[in-house]
mmCIF file of C-alpha atoms (C1' of nucleotides) in Angstrom:
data_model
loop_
_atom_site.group_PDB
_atom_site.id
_atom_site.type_symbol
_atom_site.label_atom_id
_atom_site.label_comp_id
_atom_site.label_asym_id
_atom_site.label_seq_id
_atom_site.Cartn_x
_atom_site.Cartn_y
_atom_site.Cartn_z
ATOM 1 C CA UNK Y 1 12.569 -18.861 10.989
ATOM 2 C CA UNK Y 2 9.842 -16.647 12.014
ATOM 3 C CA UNK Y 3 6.537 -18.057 13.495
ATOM 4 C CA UNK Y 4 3.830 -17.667 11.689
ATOM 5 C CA UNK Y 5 4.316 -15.813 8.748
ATOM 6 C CA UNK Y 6 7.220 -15.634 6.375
ATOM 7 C CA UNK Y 7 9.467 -12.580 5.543
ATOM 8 C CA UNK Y 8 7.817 -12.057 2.312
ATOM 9 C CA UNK Y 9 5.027 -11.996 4.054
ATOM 10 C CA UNK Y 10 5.174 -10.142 7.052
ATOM 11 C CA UNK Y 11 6.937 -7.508 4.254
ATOM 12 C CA UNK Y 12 3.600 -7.763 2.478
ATOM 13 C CA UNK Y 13 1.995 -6.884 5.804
ATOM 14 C CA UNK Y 14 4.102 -4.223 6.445
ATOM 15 C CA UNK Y 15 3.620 -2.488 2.870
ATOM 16 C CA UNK Y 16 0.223 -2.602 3.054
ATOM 17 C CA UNK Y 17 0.233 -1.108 6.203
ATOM 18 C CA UNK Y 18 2.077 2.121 5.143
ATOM 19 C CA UNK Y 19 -0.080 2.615 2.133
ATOM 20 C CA UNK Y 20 -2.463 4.585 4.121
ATOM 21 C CA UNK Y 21 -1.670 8.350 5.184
ATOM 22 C CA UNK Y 22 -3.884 7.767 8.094
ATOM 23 C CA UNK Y 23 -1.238 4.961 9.863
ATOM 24 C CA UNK Y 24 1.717 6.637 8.136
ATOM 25 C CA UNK Y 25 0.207 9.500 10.662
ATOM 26 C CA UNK Y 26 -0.152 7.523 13.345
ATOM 27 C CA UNK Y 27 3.365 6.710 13.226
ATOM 28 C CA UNK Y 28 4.617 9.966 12.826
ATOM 29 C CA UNK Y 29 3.046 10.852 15.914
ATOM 30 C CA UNK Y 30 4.327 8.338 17.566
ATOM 31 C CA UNK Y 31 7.751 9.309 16.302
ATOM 32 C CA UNK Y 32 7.790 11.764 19.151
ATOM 33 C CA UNK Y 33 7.102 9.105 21.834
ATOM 34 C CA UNK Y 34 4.830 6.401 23.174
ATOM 35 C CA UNK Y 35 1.100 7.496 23.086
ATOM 36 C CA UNK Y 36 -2.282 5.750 24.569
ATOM 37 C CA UNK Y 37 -4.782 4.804 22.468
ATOM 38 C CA UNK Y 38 -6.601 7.519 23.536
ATOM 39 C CA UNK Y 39 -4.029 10.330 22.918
ATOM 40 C CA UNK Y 40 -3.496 8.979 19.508
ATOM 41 C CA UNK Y 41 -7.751 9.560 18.645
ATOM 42 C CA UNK Y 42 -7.655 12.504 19.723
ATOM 43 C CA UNK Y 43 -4.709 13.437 17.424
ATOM 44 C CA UNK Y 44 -7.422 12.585 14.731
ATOM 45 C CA UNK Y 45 -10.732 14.697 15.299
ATOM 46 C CA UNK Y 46 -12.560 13.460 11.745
ATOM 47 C CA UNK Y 47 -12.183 9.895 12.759
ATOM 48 C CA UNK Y 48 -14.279 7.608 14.966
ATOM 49 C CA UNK Y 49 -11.953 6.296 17.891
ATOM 50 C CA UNK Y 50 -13.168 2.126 16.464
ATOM 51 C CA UNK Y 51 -11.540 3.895 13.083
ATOM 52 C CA UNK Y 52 -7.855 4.870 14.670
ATOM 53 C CA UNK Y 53 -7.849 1.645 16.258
ATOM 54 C CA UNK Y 54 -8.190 -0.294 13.887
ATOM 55 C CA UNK Y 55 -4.951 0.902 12.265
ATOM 56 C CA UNK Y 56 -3.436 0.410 15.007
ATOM 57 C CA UNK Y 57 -4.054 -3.065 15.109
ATOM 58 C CA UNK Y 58 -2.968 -3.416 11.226
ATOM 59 C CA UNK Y 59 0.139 -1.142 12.474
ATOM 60 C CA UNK Y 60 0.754 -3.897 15.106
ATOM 61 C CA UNK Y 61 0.329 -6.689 12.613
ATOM 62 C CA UNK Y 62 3.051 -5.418 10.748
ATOM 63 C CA UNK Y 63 4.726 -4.922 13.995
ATOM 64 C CA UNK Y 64 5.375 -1.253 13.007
ATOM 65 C CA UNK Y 65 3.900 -0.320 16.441
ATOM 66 C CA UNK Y 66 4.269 -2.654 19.619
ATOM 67 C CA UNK Y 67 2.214 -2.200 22.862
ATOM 68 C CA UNK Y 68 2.431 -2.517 26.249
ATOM 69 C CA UNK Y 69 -0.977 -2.540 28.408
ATOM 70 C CA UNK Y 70 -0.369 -0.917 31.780
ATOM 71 C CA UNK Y 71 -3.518 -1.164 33.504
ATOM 72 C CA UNK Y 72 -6.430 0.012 31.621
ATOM 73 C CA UNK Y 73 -4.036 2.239 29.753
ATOM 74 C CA UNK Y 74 -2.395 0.548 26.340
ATOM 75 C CA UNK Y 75 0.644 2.627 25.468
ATOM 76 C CA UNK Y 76 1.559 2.205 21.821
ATOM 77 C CA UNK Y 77 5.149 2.622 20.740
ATOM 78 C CA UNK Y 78 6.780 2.867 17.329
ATOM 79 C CA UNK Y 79 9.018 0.385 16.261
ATOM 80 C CA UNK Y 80 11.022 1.107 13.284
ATOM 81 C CA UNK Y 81 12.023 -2.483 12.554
ATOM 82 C CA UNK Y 82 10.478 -3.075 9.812
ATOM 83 C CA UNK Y 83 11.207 0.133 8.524
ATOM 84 C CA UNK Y 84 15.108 -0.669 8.533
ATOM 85 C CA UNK Y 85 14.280 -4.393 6.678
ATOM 86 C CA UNK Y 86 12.117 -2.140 4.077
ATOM 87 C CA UNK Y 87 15.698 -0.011 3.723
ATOM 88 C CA UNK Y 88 17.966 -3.038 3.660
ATOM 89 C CA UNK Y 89 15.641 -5.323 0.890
ATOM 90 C CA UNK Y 90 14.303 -1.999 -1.083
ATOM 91 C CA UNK Y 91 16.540 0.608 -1.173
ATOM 92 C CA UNK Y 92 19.844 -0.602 -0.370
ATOM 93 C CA UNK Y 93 19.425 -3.623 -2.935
ATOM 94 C CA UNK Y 94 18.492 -1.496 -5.526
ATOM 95 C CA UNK Y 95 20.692 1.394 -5.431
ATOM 96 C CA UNK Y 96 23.174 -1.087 -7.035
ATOM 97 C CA UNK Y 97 21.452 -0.262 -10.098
ATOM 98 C CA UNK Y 98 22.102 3.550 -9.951
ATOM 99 C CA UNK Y 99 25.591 3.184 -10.930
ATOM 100 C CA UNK Y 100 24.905 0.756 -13.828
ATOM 101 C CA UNK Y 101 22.041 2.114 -15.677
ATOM 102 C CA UNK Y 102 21.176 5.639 -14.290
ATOM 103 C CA UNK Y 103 23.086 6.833 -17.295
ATOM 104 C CA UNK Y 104 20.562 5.020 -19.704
ATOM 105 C CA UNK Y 105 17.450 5.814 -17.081
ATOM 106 C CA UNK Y 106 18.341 9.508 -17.568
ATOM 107 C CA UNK Y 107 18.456 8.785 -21.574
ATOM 108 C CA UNK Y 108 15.206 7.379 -21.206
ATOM 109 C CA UNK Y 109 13.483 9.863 -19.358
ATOM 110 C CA UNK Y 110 14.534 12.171 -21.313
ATOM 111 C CA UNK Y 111 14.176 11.425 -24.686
ATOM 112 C CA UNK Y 112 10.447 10.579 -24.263
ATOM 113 C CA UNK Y 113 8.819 12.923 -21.212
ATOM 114 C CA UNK Y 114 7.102 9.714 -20.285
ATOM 115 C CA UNK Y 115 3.351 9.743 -20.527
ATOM 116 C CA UNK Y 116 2.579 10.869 -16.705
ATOM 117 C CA UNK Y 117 5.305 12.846 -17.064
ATOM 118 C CA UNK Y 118 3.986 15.318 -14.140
ATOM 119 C CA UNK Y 119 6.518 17.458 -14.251
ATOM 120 C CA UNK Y 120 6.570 20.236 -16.604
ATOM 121 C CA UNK Y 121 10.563 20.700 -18.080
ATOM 122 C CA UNK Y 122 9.904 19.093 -21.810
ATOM 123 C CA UNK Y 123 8.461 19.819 -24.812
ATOM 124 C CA UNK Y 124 7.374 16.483 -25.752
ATOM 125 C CA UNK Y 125 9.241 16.204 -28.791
ATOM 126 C CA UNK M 1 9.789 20.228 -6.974
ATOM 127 C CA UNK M 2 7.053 18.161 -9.129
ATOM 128 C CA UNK M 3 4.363 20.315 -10.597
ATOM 129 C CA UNK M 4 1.037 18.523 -10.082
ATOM 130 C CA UNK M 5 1.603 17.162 -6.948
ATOM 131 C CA UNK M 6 2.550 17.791 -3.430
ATOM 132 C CA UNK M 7 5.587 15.637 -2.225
ATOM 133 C CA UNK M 8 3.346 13.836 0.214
ATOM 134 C CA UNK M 9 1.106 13.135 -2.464
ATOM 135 C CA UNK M 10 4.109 11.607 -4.259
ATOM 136 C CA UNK M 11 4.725 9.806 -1.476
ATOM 137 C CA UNK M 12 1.198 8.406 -0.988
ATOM 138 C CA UNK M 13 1.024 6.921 -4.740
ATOM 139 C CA UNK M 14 4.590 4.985 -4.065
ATOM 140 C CA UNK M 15 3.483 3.740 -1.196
ATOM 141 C CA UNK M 16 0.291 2.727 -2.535
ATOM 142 C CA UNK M 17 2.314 1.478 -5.953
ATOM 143 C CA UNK M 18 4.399 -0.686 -2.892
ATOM 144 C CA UNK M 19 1.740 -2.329 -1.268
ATOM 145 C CA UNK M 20 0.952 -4.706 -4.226
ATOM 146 C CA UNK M 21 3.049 -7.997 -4.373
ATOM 147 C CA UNK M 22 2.465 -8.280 -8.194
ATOM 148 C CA UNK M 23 4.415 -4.817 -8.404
ATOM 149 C CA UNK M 24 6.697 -5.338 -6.253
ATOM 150 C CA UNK M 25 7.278 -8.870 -8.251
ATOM 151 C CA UNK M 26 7.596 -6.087 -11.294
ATOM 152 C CA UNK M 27 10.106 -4.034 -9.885
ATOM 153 C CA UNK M 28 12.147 -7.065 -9.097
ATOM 154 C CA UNK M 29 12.360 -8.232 -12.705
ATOM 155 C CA UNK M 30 13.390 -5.211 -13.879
ATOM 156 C CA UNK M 31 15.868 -4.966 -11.486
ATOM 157 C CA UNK M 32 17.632 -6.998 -14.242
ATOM 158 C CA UNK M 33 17.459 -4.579 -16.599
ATOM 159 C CA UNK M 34 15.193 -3.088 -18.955
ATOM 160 C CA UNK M 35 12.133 -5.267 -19.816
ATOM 161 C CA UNK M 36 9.101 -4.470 -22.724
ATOM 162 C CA UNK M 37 5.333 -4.796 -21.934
ATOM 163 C CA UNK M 38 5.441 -8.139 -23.444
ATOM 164 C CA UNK M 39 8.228 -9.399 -22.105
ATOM 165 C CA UNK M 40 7.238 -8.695 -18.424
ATOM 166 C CA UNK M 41 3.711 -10.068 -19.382
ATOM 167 C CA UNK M 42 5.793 -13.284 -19.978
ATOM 168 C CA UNK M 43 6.797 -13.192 -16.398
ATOM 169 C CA UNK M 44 3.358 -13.310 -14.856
ATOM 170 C CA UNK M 45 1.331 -15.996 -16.675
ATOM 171 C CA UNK M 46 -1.466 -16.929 -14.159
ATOM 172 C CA UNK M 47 -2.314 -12.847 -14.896
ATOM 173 C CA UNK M 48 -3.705 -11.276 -18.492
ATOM 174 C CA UNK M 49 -1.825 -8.519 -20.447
ATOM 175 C CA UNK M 50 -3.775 -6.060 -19.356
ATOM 176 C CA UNK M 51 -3.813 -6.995 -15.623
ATOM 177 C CA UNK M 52 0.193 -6.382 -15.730
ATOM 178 C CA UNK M 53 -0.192 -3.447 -17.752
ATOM 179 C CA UNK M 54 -2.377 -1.300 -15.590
ATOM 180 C CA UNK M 55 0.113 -2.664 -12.352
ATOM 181 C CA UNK M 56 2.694 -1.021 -14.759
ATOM 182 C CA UNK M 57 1.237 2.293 -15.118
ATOM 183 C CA UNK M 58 0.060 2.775 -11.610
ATOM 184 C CA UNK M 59 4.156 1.957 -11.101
ATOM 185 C CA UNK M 60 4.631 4.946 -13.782
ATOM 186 C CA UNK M 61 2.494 6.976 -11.986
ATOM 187 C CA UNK M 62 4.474 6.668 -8.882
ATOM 188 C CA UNK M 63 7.663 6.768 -11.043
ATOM 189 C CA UNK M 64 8.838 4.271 -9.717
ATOM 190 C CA UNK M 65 9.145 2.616 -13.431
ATOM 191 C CA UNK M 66 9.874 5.416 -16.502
ATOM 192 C CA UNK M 67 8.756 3.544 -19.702
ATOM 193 C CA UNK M 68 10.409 4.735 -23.062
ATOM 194 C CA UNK M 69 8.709 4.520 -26.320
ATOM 195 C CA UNK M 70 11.036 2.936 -29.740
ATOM 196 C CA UNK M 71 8.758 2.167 -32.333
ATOM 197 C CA UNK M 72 6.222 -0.026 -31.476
ATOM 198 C CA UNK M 73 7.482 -1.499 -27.935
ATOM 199 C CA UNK M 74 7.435 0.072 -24.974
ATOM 200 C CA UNK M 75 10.924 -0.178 -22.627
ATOM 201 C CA UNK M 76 10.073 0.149 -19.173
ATOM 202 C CA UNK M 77 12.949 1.259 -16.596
ATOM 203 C CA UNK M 78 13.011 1.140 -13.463
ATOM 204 C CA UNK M 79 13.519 4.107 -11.065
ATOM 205 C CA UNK M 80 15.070 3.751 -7.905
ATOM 206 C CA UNK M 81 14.509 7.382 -6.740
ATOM 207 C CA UNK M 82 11.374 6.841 -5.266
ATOM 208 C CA UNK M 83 12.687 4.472 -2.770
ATOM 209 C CA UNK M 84 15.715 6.300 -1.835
ATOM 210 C CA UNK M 85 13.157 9.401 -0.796
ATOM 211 C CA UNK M 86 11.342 6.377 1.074
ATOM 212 C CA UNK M 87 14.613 6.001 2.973
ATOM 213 C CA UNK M 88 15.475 9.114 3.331
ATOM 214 C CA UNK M 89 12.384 10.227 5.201
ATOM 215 C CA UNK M 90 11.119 7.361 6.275
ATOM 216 C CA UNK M 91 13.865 5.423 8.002
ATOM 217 C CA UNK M 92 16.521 7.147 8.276
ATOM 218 C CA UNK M 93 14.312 9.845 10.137
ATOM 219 C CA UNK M 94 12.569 7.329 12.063
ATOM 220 C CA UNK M 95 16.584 5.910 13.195
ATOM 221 C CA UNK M 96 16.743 8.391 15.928
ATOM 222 C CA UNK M 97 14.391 6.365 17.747
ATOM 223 C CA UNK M 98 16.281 3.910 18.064
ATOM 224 C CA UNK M 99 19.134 4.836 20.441
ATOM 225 C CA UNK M 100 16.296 7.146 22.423
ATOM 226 C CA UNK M 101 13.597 4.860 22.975
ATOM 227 C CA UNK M 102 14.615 1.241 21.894
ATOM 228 C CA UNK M 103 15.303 0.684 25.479
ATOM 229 C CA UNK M 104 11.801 1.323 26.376
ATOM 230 C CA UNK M 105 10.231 -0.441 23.365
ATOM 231 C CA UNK M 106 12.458 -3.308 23.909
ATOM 232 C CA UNK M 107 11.001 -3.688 27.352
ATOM 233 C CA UNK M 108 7.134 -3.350 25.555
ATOM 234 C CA UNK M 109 7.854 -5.969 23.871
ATOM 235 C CA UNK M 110 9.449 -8.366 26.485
ATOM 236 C CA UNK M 111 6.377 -7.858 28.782
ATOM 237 C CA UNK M 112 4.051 -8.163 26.480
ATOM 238 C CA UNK M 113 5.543 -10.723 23.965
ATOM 239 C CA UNK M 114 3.529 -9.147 21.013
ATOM 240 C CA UNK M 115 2.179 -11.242 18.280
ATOM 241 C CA UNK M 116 4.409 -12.346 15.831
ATOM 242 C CA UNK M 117 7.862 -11.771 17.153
ATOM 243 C CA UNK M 118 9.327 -12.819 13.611
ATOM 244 C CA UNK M 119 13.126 -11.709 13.194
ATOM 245 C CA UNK M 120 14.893 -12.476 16.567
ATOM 246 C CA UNK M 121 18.769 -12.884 15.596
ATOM 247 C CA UNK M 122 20.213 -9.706 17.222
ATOM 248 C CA UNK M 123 18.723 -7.189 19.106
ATOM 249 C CA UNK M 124 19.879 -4.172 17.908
ATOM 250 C CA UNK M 125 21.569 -1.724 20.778
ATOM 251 C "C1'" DC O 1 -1.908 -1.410 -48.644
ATOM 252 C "C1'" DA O 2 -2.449 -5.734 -45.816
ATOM 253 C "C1'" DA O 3 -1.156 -8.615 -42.104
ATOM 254 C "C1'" DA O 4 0.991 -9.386 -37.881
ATOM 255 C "C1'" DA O 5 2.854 -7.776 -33.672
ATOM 256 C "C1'" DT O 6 2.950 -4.562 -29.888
ATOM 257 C "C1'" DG O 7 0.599 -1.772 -27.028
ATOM 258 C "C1'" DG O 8 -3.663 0.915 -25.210
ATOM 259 C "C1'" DT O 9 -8.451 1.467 -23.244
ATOM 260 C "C1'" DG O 10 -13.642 1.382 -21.667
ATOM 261 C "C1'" DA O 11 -16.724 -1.268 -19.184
ATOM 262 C "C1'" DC O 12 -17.550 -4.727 -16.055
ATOM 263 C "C1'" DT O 13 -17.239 -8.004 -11.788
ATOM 264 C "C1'" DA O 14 -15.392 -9.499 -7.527
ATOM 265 C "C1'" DT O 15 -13.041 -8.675 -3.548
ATOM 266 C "C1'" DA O 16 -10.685 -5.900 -0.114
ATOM 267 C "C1'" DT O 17 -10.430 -1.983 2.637
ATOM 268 C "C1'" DA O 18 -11.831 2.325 5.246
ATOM 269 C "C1'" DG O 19 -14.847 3.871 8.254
ATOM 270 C "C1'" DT O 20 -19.038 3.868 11.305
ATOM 271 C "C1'" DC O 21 -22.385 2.383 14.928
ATOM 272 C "C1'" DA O 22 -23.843 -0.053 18.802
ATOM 273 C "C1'" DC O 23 -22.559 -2.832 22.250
ATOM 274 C "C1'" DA O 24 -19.232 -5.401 25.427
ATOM 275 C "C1'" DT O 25 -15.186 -5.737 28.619
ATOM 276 C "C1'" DA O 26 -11.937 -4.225 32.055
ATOM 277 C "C1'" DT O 27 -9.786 -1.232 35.430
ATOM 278 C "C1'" DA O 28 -9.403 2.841 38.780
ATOM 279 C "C1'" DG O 29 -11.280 5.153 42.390
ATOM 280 C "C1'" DA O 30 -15.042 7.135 45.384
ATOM 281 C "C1'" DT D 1 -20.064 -1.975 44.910
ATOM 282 C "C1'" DC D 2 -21.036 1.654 41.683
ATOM 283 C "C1'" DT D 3 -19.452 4.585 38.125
ATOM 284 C "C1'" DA D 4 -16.527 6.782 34.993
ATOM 285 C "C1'" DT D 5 -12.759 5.925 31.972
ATOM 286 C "C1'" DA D 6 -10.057 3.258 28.603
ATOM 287 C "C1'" DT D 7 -10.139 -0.237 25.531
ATOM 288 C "C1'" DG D 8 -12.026 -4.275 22.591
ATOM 289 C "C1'" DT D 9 -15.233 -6.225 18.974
ATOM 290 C "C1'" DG D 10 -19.195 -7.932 15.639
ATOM 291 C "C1'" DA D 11 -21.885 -6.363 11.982
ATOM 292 C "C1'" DC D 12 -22.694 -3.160 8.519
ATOM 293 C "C1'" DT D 13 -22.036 0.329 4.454
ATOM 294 C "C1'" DA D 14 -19.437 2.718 1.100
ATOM 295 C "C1'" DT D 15 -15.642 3.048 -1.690
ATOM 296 C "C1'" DA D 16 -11.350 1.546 -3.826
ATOM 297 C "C1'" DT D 17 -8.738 -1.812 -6.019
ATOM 298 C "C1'" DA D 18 -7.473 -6.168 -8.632
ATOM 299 C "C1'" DG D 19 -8.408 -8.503 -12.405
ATOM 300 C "C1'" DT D 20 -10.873 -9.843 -16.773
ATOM 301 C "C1'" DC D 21 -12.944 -9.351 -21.427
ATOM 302 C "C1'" DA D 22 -13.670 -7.453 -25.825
ATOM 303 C "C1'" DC D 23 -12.253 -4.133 -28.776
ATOM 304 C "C1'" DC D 24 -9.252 -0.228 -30.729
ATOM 305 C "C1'" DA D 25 -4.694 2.048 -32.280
ATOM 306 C "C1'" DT D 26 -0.060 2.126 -33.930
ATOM 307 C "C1'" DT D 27 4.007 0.401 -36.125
ATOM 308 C "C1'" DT D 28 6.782 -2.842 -38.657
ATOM 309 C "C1'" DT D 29 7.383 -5.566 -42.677
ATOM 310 C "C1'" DG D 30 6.220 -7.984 -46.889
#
DNA sequence: CAAAATGGTGACTATATAGTCACATATAGA
DNA sequence: TCTATATGTGACTATATAGTCACCATTTTG
């Protein structure tokens, strides 16, 4: 059992946490390798540095970045976790439905065009 | 390619669409199967009608549900697409970390003991 | 057509979130 | 110690989002 927060919730956490480009940014720049606090500002001109770190701080709440003070430096790191538990509850889970009822998805789709259908393709009957 | 919208655009609207428990609740039931409006209003009785309706058409919007009109009721689907792109660039991109810099991050975390250390069972590597 | 059932929508409130500013703390090095 | 650098935080504003209510539209069926 976790500490303080359950799975559901520390998925809730980590959800939230990727619904903003700004921290899916963040990580993608730390995709390439640990980065200090400051690096990671200045990776983000339009933004006050209070403003990056905040999102780092919800980043490390969802424990999608873990760091590692070294001085006066904090070096941030990603860690993709969560990412993997996001693949294994969301994705994996749910790709047993493709076999079953992608057949009658595709029906649906398209005999109606849905509503928001964005994408061009139909005449809407 | 969609029409009216980048794919990173796309991407921001599931991710937003994600970060909401009640859809994510949504999703699950119709994991099940197909499910109308009323029927998945049924599901959620501490919310109104209309609350679970607009959840399901910001989930259209992300198409990550596909809805199909017959007569008067409304089927909604759901679409597992979405989630596999989530996958796709989203974790399995983000899995070449792991062999190259887990080491690293593994030693972040031991020194630093971050917040909520939730999921211990085994470390990966 | 009339009634009932299903679904859709505009306007509103309450709360959460993004982002900023000013100020505070801590460490490295002269 | 003094100072520059790197980071941390409380309080505030602006905007987005969740959720509700009352009302409207469409379709089925008698």
């Amino acid at each position: 059992m976790p500490s303080t927060q359950s799975q559901s919730e520390h998925m809730d956490e980590v959800f939230k946490a990727l619904a903003d480009p700004t921290r899916r940014a963040i990580l993608d720049h730390l995709k390439d390798g640990r980065k200090t606090t400051t690096q990671l500002v200045q990776e983000f001109p339009q933004m006050t540095r209070f403003g990056v770190m905040k999102h780092l701080n919800i980043l490390e709440g969802a424990q999608l970045v873990v760091s590692k003070k070294e001085g006066r430096t904090r070096w941030n790191h990603l860690n993709a976790v969560p990412l993997r538990l996001i693949y294994e509850r969301w994705v994996s889970g749910y790709e047993n439905q493709w076999a079953g009822s992608l057949i009658k998805l595709k029906h649906a789709v398209e005999s109606k065009h849905t509503s928001t259908n964005s994408q061009k393709k139909g005449d809407p009957q």
